[in-house]
Protein backbone atom coordinates (compact mmCIF):
# COMPACT_ATOMS: atom_id res chain seq x y z
CA UNK A 1 0.00 0.00 0.00
CA UNK A 2 1.17 3.51 -0.85
CA UNK A 3 0.02 6.72 0.80
CA UNK A 4 -1.09 9.25 -1.81
CA UNK A 5 -1.84 12.94 -1.26
CA UNK A 6 -3.82 14.63 -4.01
CA UNK A 7 -3.82 18.42 -4.05
CA UNK A 8 -6.87 19.52 -6.01
CA UNK A 9 -10.60 18.91 -6.12
CA UNK A 10 -11.35 18.60 -9.83
CA UNK A 11 -12.16 15.71 -12.14
CA UNK A 12 -8.60 14.37 -12.30
CA UNK A 13 -8.33 14.46 -8.51
CA UNK A 14 -11.55 12.47 -8.28
CA UNK A 15 -10.48 9.94 -10.92
CA UNK A 16 -7.03 9.35 -9.42
CA UNK A 17 -8.37 9.13 -5.89
CA UNK A 18 -11.03 6.64 -6.92
CA UNK A 19 -8.58 4.35 -8.67
CA UNK A 20 -6.06 4.62 -5.83
CA UNK A 21 -8.68 3.68 -3.24
CA UNK A 22 -9.81 0.75 -5.39
CA UNK A 23 -6.16 -0.34 -5.54
CA UNK A 24 -5.97 -0.46 -1.74
CA UNK A 25 -3.97 2.72 -1.20
CA UNK A 26 -4.40 5.37 1.48
CA UNK A 27 -5.63 8.60 -0.10
CA UNK A 28 -5.54 12.14 1.30
CA UNK A 29 -7.55 14.87 -0.42
CA UNK A 30 -6.26 18.44 -0.04
CA UNK A 31 -8.04 21.56 -1.27
CA UNK A 32 -8.37 25.20 -0.32
CA UNK A 33 -12.14 24.76 0.04
CA UNK A 34 -12.40 22.42 3.00
CA UNK A 35 -16.14 21.94 2.52
CA UNK A 36 -15.65 20.71 -1.05
CA UNK A 37 -12.68 18.58 0.02
CA UNK A 38 -14.82 16.86 2.65
CA UNK A 39 -17.65 16.39 0.15
CA UNK A 40 -15.27 14.79 -2.37
CA UNK A 41 -13.78 12.52 0.27
CA UNK A 42 -17.26 11.49 1.38
CA UNK A 43 -18.37 10.61 -2.15
CA UNK A 44 -15.22 8.54 -2.68
CA UNK A 45 -15.43 6.70 0.60
CA UNK A 46 -12.28 5.90 2.52
CA UNK A 47 -10.28 9.05 1.70
CA UNK A 48 -9.03 11.39 4.42
CA UNK A 49 -9.02 15.18 4.20
CA UNK A 50 -5.81 17.12 4.68
CA UNK A 51 -5.30 20.70 5.80
CA UNK A 52 -4.03 23.13 3.16
CA UNK A 53 -0.51 24.24 4.03
CA UNK A 54 0.12 21.35 6.43
CA UNK A 55 2.61 18.67 5.41
CA UNK A 56 0.94 16.12 3.10
CA UNK A 57 0.80 12.65 4.60
CA UNK A 58 1.40 10.85 1.30
CA UNK A 59 4.72 9.54 0.05
CA UNK A 60 3.52 10.54 -3.41
CA UNK A 61 2.00 14.02 -3.82
CA UNK A 62 -0.08 14.61 -6.95
CA UNK A 63 -0.58 18.15 -8.24
CA UNK A 64 -4.11 17.78 -9.65
CA UNK A 65 -4.74 21.41 -10.45
CA UNK A 66 -4.31 23.88 -13.31
CA UNK A 67 -0.68 24.64 -14.10
CA UNK A 68 -1.18 28.35 -13.38
CA UNK A 69 -1.41 27.72 -9.64
CA UNK A 70 0.87 24.70 -9.28
CA UNK A 71 4.20 26.50 -8.73
CA UNK A 72 2.69 28.69 -6.02
CA UNK A 73 1.41 25.59 -4.25
CA UNK A 74 4.83 23.91 -4.42
CA UNK A 75 6.47 27.03 -2.98
CA UNK A 76 3.83 27.28 -0.26
CA UNK A 77 4.53 23.75 0.96
CA UNK A 78 8.29 24.20 0.63
CA UNK A 79 10.26 21.81 2.81
CA UNK A 80 7.08 19.99 3.82
CA UNK A 81 7.49 18.21 0.47
CA UNK A 82 11.01 16.99 1.27
CA UNK A 83 11.48 13.29 0.61
CA UNK A 84 8.23 12.97 -1.35
CA UNK A 85 7.67 12.23 -5.02
CA UNK A 86 5.83 15.14 -6.66
CA UNK A 87 3.70 14.13 -9.63
CA UNK A 88 2.90 16.86 -12.14
CA UNK A 89 -0.17 16.02 -14.22
CA UNK A 90 -0.71 19.49 -15.67
CA UNK A 91 -0.77 20.67 -19.28
CA UNK A 92 0.59 24.25 -19.37
CA UNK A 93 -1.15 25.26 -22.61
CA UNK A 94 -2.27 28.74 -23.59
CA UNK A 95 -6.02 29.51 -23.45
CA UNK A 96 -6.21 29.53 -27.27
CA UNK A 97 -4.51 26.10 -27.45
CA UNK A 98 -1.82 27.53 -29.72
CA UNK A 99 1.19 26.84 -27.53
CA UNK A 100 2.53 26.81 -23.99
CA UNK A 101 2.83 29.28 -21.15
CA UNK A 102 6.34 28.08 -20.24
CA UNK A 103 9.69 28.99 -21.90
CA UNK A 104 10.42 27.34 -25.25
CA UNK A 105 13.37 25.39 -23.85
CA UNK A 106 11.49 24.12 -20.80
CA UNK A 107 8.32 22.37 -19.67
CA UNK A 108 5.77 22.77 -16.93
CA UNK A 109 7.35 19.93 -14.98
CA UNK A 110 10.83 21.42 -15.25
CA UNK A 111 9.54 24.79 -14.03
CA UNK A 112 7.82 23.11 -11.07
CA UNK A 113 11.02 21.24 -10.25
CA UNK A 114 12.76 24.61 -9.82
CA UNK A 115 10.25 25.48 -7.10
CA UNK A 116 10.46 22.12 -5.30
CA UNK A 117 12.94 21.13 -2.56
CA UNK A 118 16.06 19.43 -3.87
CA UNK A 119 15.12 16.11 -2.29
CA UNK A 120 11.57 16.11 -3.69
CA UNK A 121 11.85 14.80 -7.27
CA UNK A 122 9.25 15.91 -9.77
CA UNK A 123 7.85 13.30 -12.15
CA UNK A 124 5.58 13.99 -15.11
CA UNK A 125 2.68 11.56 -15.59
CA UNK A 126 -1.07 11.23 -16.21
CA UNK A 127 -1.24 14.39 -18.36
CA UNK A 128 -2.07 12.44 -21.54
CA UNK A 129 -5.25 10.78 -20.29
CA UNK A 130 -8.65 12.41 -19.81
CA UNK A 131 -10.19 12.14 -16.36
CA UNK A 132 -13.22 10.05 -17.34
CA UNK A 133 -10.99 7.63 -19.28
CA UNK A 134 -8.75 7.28 -16.23
CA UNK A 135 -11.76 6.69 -13.99
CA UNK A 136 -13.07 3.97 -16.31
CA UNK A 137 -9.70 2.24 -16.71
CA UNK A 138 -8.73 -0.22 -19.46
CA UNK A 139 -11.40 -1.05 -22.04
CA UNK A 140 -11.81 -3.95 -24.48
CA UNK A 141 -8.75 -5.72 -23.03
CA UNK A 142 -6.54 -2.84 -24.14
CA UNK A 143 -4.29 -1.48 -21.37
CA UNK A 144 -4.41 2.21 -20.54
CA UNK A 145 -0.91 3.61 -20.96
CA UNK A 146 0.61 6.14 -18.56
CA UNK A 147 3.81 7.82 -19.75
CA UNK A 148 6.34 8.88 -17.13
CA UNK A 149 9.29 11.29 -17.32
CA UNK A 150 11.70 12.22 -14.55
CA UNK A 151 15.33 12.55 -13.54
CA UNK A 152 15.14 10.39 -10.41
CA UNK A 153 15.10 6.68 -11.26
CA UNK A 154 13.87 5.63 -7.83
CA UNK A 155 11.00 8.11 -7.97
CA UNK A 156 9.97 6.80 -11.40
CA UNK A 157 10.14 3.22 -10.13
CA UNK A 158 7.90 4.08 -7.16
CA UNK A 159 5.40 5.83 -9.41
CA UNK A 160 5.50 2.99 -11.96
CA UNK A 161 4.66 0.48 -9.23
CA UNK A 162 1.76 2.68 -8.16
CA UNK A 163 0.51 2.94 -11.75
CA UNK A 164 0.65 -0.84 -12.16
CA UNK A 165 -1.31 -1.30 -8.93
CA UNK A 166 -4.14 0.70 -10.53
CA UNK A 167 -4.38 -1.79 -13.39
CA UNK A 168 -2.64 0.62 -15.78
CA UNK A 169 0.54 0.25 -17.84
CA UNK A 170 3.48 2.58 -17.06
CA UNK A 171 6.03 3.59 -19.70
CA UNK A 172 9.28 5.31 -18.71
CA UNK A 173 10.13 7.74 -21.51
CA UNK A 174 13.29 9.19 -20.01
CA UNK A 175 14.50 12.20 -18.08
CA UNK A 176 12.43 15.19 -17.00
CA UNK A 177 13.20 17.19 -20.14
CA UNK A 178 10.96 14.67 -21.94
CA UNK A 179 8.03 16.18 -20.06
CA UNK A 180 7.94 18.71 -22.88
CA UNK A 181 7.15 15.86 -25.27
CA UNK A 182 4.34 14.68 -23.00
CA UNK A 183 2.92 18.20 -22.80
CA UNK A 184 2.95 18.31 -26.60
CA UNK A 185 0.98 15.05 -26.59
CA UNK A 186 -1.50 16.72 -24.26
CA UNK A 187 -1.80 19.60 -26.73
CA UNK A 188 -2.17 17.08 -29.58
CA UNK A 189 -5.10 15.48 -27.77
CA UNK A 190 -6.76 18.87 -27.30
CA UNK A 191 -6.29 19.47 -31.03
CA UNK A 192 -7.94 16.15 -31.85
CA UNK A 193 -10.78 16.98 -29.50
CA UNK A 194 -11.29 20.36 -31.12
CA UNK A 195 -10.80 19.61 -34.81
CA UNK A 196 -11.53 16.00 -35.66
CA UNK A 197 -12.64 13.59 -32.94
CA UNK A 198 -14.96 16.26 -31.46
CA UNK A 199 -15.16 14.54 -28.06
CA UNK A 200 -12.88 13.16 -25.35
CA UNK A 201 -13.83 9.49 -25.47
CA UNK A 202 -10.41 8.39 -26.67
CA UNK A 203 -6.90 7.73 -25.39
CA UNK A 204 -3.48 7.53 -26.97
CA UNK A 205 -1.32 4.52 -26.22
CA UNK A 206 1.47 2.27 -27.40
CA UNK A 207 1.13 -0.88 -29.47
CA UNK A 208 4.26 -3.02 -29.39
CA UNK A 209 4.59 -5.10 -32.56
CA UNK A 210 6.25 -8.53 -32.40
Coordinates of C-alpha atoms in Angstrom, one line a residue:
X1 CA 0.0 0.0 0.0
X2 CA 1.2 3.5 -0.8
X3 CA 0.0 6.7 0.8
X4 CA -1.1 9.3 -1.8
X5 CA -1.8 12.9 -1.3
X6 CA -3.8 14.6 -4.0
X7 CA -3.8 18.4 -4.0
X8 CA -6.9 19.5 -6.0
X9 CA -10.6 18.9 -6.1
X10 CA -11.3 18.6 -9.8
X11 CA -12.2 15.7 -12.1
X12 CA -8.6 14.4 -12.3
X13 CA -8.3 14.5 -8.5
X14 CA -11.6 12.5 -8.3
X15 CA -10.5 9.9 -10.9
X16 CA -7.0 9.4 -9.4
X17 CA -8.4 9.1 -5.9
X18 CA -11.0 6.6 -6.9
X19 CA -8.6 4.4 -8.7
X20 CA -6.1 4.6 -5.8
X21 CA -8.7 3.7 -3.2
X22 CA -9.8 0.8 -5.4
X23 CA -6.2 -0.3 -5.5
X24 CA -6.0 -0.5 -1.7
X25 CA -4.0 2.7 -1.2
X26 CA -4.4 5.4 1.5
X27 CA -5.6 8.6 -0.1
X28 CA -5.5 12.1 1.3
X29 CA -7.5 14.9 -0.4
X30 CA -6.3 18.4 0.0
X31 CA -8.0 21.6 -1.3
X32 CA -8.4 25.2 -0.3
X33 CA -12.1 24.8 0.0
X34 CA -12.4 22.4 3.0
X35 CA -16.1 21.9 2.5
X36 CA -15.6 20.7 -1.1
X37 CA -12.7 18.6 0.0
X38 CA -14.8 16.9 2.7
X39 CA -17.6 16.4 0.1
X40 CA -15.3 14.8 -2.4
X41 CA -13.8 12.5 0.3
X42 CA -17.3 11.5 1.4
X43 CA -18.4 10.6 -2.2
X44 CA -15.2 8.5 -2.7
X45 CA -15.4 6.7 0.6
X46 CA -12.3 5.9 2.5
X47 CA -10.3 9.0 1.7
X48 CA -9.0 11.4 4.4
X49 CA -9.0 15.2 4.2
X50 CA -5.8 17.1 4.7
X51 CA -5.3 20.7 5.8
X52 CA -4.0 23.1 3.2
X53 CA -0.5 24.2 4.0
X54 CA 0.1 21.4 6.4
X55 CA 2.6 18.7 5.4
X56 CA 0.9 16.1 3.1
X57 CA 0.8 12.6 4.6
X58 CA 1.4 10.9 1.3
X59 CA 4.7 9.5 0.0
X60 CA 3.5 10.5 -3.4
X61 CA 2.0 14.0 -3.8
X62 CA -0.1 14.6 -7.0
X63 CA -0.6 18.2 -8.2
X64 CA -4.1 17.8 -9.6
X65 CA -4.7 21.4 -10.4
X66 CA -4.3 23.9 -13.3
X67 CA -0.7 24.6 -14.1
X68 CA -1.2 28.3 -13.4
X69 CA -1.4 27.7 -9.6
X70 CA 0.9 24.7 -9.3
X71 CA 4.2 26.5 -8.7
X72 CA 2.7 28.7 -6.0
X73 CA 1.4 25.6 -4.2
X74 CA 4.8 23.9 -4.4
X75 CA 6.5 27.0 -3.0
X76 CA 3.8 27.3 -0.3
X77 CA 4.5 23.8 1.0
X78 CA 8.3 24.2 0.6
X79 CA 10.3 21.8 2.8
X80 CA 7.1 20.0 3.8
X81 CA 7.5 18.2 0.5
X82 CA 11.0 17.0 1.3
X83 CA 11.5 13.3 0.6
X84 CA 8.2 13.0 -1.3
X85 CA 7.7 12.2 -5.0
X86 CA 5.8 15.1 -6.7
X87 CA 3.7 14.1 -9.6
X88 CA 2.9 16.9 -12.1
X89 CA -0.2 16.0 -14.2
X90 CA -0.7 19.5 -15.7
X91 CA -0.8 20.7 -19.3
X92 CA 0.6 24.2 -19.4
X93 CA -1.2 25.3 -22.6
X94 CA -2.3 28.7 -23.6
X95 CA -6.0 29.5 -23.5
X96 CA -6.2 29.5 -27.3
X97 CA -4.5 26.1 -27.5
X98 CA -1.8 27.5 -29.7
X99 CA 1.2 26.8 -27.5
X100 CA 2.5 26.8 -24.0
X101 CA 2.8 29.3 -21.2
X102 CA 6.3 28.1 -20.2
X103 CA 9.7 29.0 -21.9
X104 CA 10.4 27.3 -25.2
X105 CA 13.4 25.4 -23.8
X106 CA 11.5 24.1 -20.8
X107 CA 8.3 22.4 -19.7
X108 CA 5.8 22.8 -16.9
X109 CA 7.3 19.9 -15.0
X110 CA 10.8 21.4 -15.2
X111 CA 9.5 24.8 -14.0
X112 CA 7.8 23.1 -11.1
X113 CA 11.0 21.2 -10.3
X114 CA 12.8 24.6 -9.8
X115 CA 10.3 25.5 -7.1
X116 CA 10.5 22.1 -5.3
X117 CA 12.9 21.1 -2.6
X118 CA 16.1 19.4 -3.9
X119 CA 15.1 16.1 -2.3
X120 CA 11.6 16.1 -3.7
X121 CA 11.9 14.8 -7.3
X122 CA 9.2 15.9 -9.8
X123 CA 7.9 13.3 -12.1
X124 CA 5.6 14.0 -15.1
X125 CA 2.7 11.6 -15.6
X126 CA -1.1 11.2 -16.2
X127 CA -1.2 14.4 -18.4
X128 CA -2.1 12.4 -21.5
X129 CA -5.3 10.8 -20.3
X130 CA -8.6 12.4 -19.8
X131 CA -10.2 12.1 -16.4
X132 CA -13.2 10.0 -17.3
X133 CA -11.0 7.6 -19.3
X134 CA -8.7 7.3 -16.2
X135 CA -11.8 6.7 -14.0
X136 CA -13.1 4.0 -16.3
X137 CA -9.7 2.2 -16.7
X138 CA -8.7 -0.2 -19.5
X139 CA -11.4 -1.1 -22.0
X140 CA -11.8 -4.0 -24.5
X141 CA -8.8 -5.7 -23.0
X142 CA -6.5 -2.8 -24.1
X143 CA -4.3 -1.5 -21.4
X144 CA -4.4 2.2 -20.5
X145 CA -0.9 3.6 -21.0
X146 CA 0.6 6.1 -18.6
X147 CA 3.8 7.8 -19.7
X148 CA 6.3 8.9 -17.1
X149 CA 9.3 11.3 -17.3
X150 CA 11.7 12.2 -14.6
X151 CA 15.3 12.5 -13.5
X152 CA 15.1 10.4 -10.4
X153 CA 15.1 6.7 -11.3
X154 CA 13.9 5.6 -7.8
X155 CA 11.0 8.1 -8.0
X156 CA 10.0 6.8 -11.4
X157 CA 10.1 3.2 -10.1
X158 CA 7.9 4.1 -7.2
X159 CA 5.4 5.8 -9.4
X160 CA 5.5 3.0 -12.0
X161 CA 4.7 0.5 -9.2
X162 CA 1.8 2.7 -8.2
X163 CA 0.5 2.9 -11.8
X164 CA 0.6 -0.8 -12.2
X165 CA -1.3 -1.3 -8.9
X166 CA -4.1 0.7 -10.5
X167 CA -4.4 -1.8 -13.4
X168 CA -2.6 0.6 -15.8
X169 CA 0.5 0.3 -17.8
X170 CA 3.5 2.6 -17.1
X171 CA 6.0 3.6 -19.7
X172 CA 9.3 5.3 -18.7
X173 CA 10.1 7.7 -21.5
X174 CA 13.3 9.2 -20.0
X175 CA 14.5 12.2 -18.1
X176 CA 12.4 15.2 -17.0
X177 CA 13.2 17.2 -20.1
X178 CA 11.0 14.7 -21.9
X179 CA 8.0 16.2 -20.1
X180 CA 7.9 18.7 -22.9
X181 CA 7.1 15.9 -25.3
X182 CA 4.3 14.7 -23.0
X183 CA 2.9 18.2 -22.8
X184 CA 3.0 18.3 -26.6
X185 CA 1.0 15.0 -26.6
X186 CA -1.5 16.7 -24.3
X187 CA -1.8 19.6 -26.7
X188 CA -2.2 17.1 -29.6
X189 CA -5.1 15.5 -27.8
X190 CA -6.8 18.9 -27.3
X191 CA -6.3 19.5 -31.0
X192 CA -7.9 16.1 -31.9
X193 CA -10.8 17.0 -29.5
X194 CA -11.3 20.4 -31.1
X195 CA -10.8 19.6 -34.8
X196 CA -11.5 16.0 -35.7
X197 CA -12.6 13.6 -32.9
X198 CA -15.0 16.3 -31.5
X199 CA -15.2 14.5 -28.1
X200 CA -12.9 13.2 -25.3
X201 CA -13.8 9.5 -25.5
X202 CA -10.4 8.4 -26.7
X203 CA -6.9 7.7 -25.4
X204 CA -3.5 7.5 -27.0
X205 CA -1.3 4.5 -26.2
X206 CA 1.5 2.3 -27.4
X207 CA 1.1 -0.9 -29.5
X208 CA 4.3 -3.0 -29.4
X209 CA 4.6 -5.1 -32.6
X210 CA 6.3 -8.5 -32.4

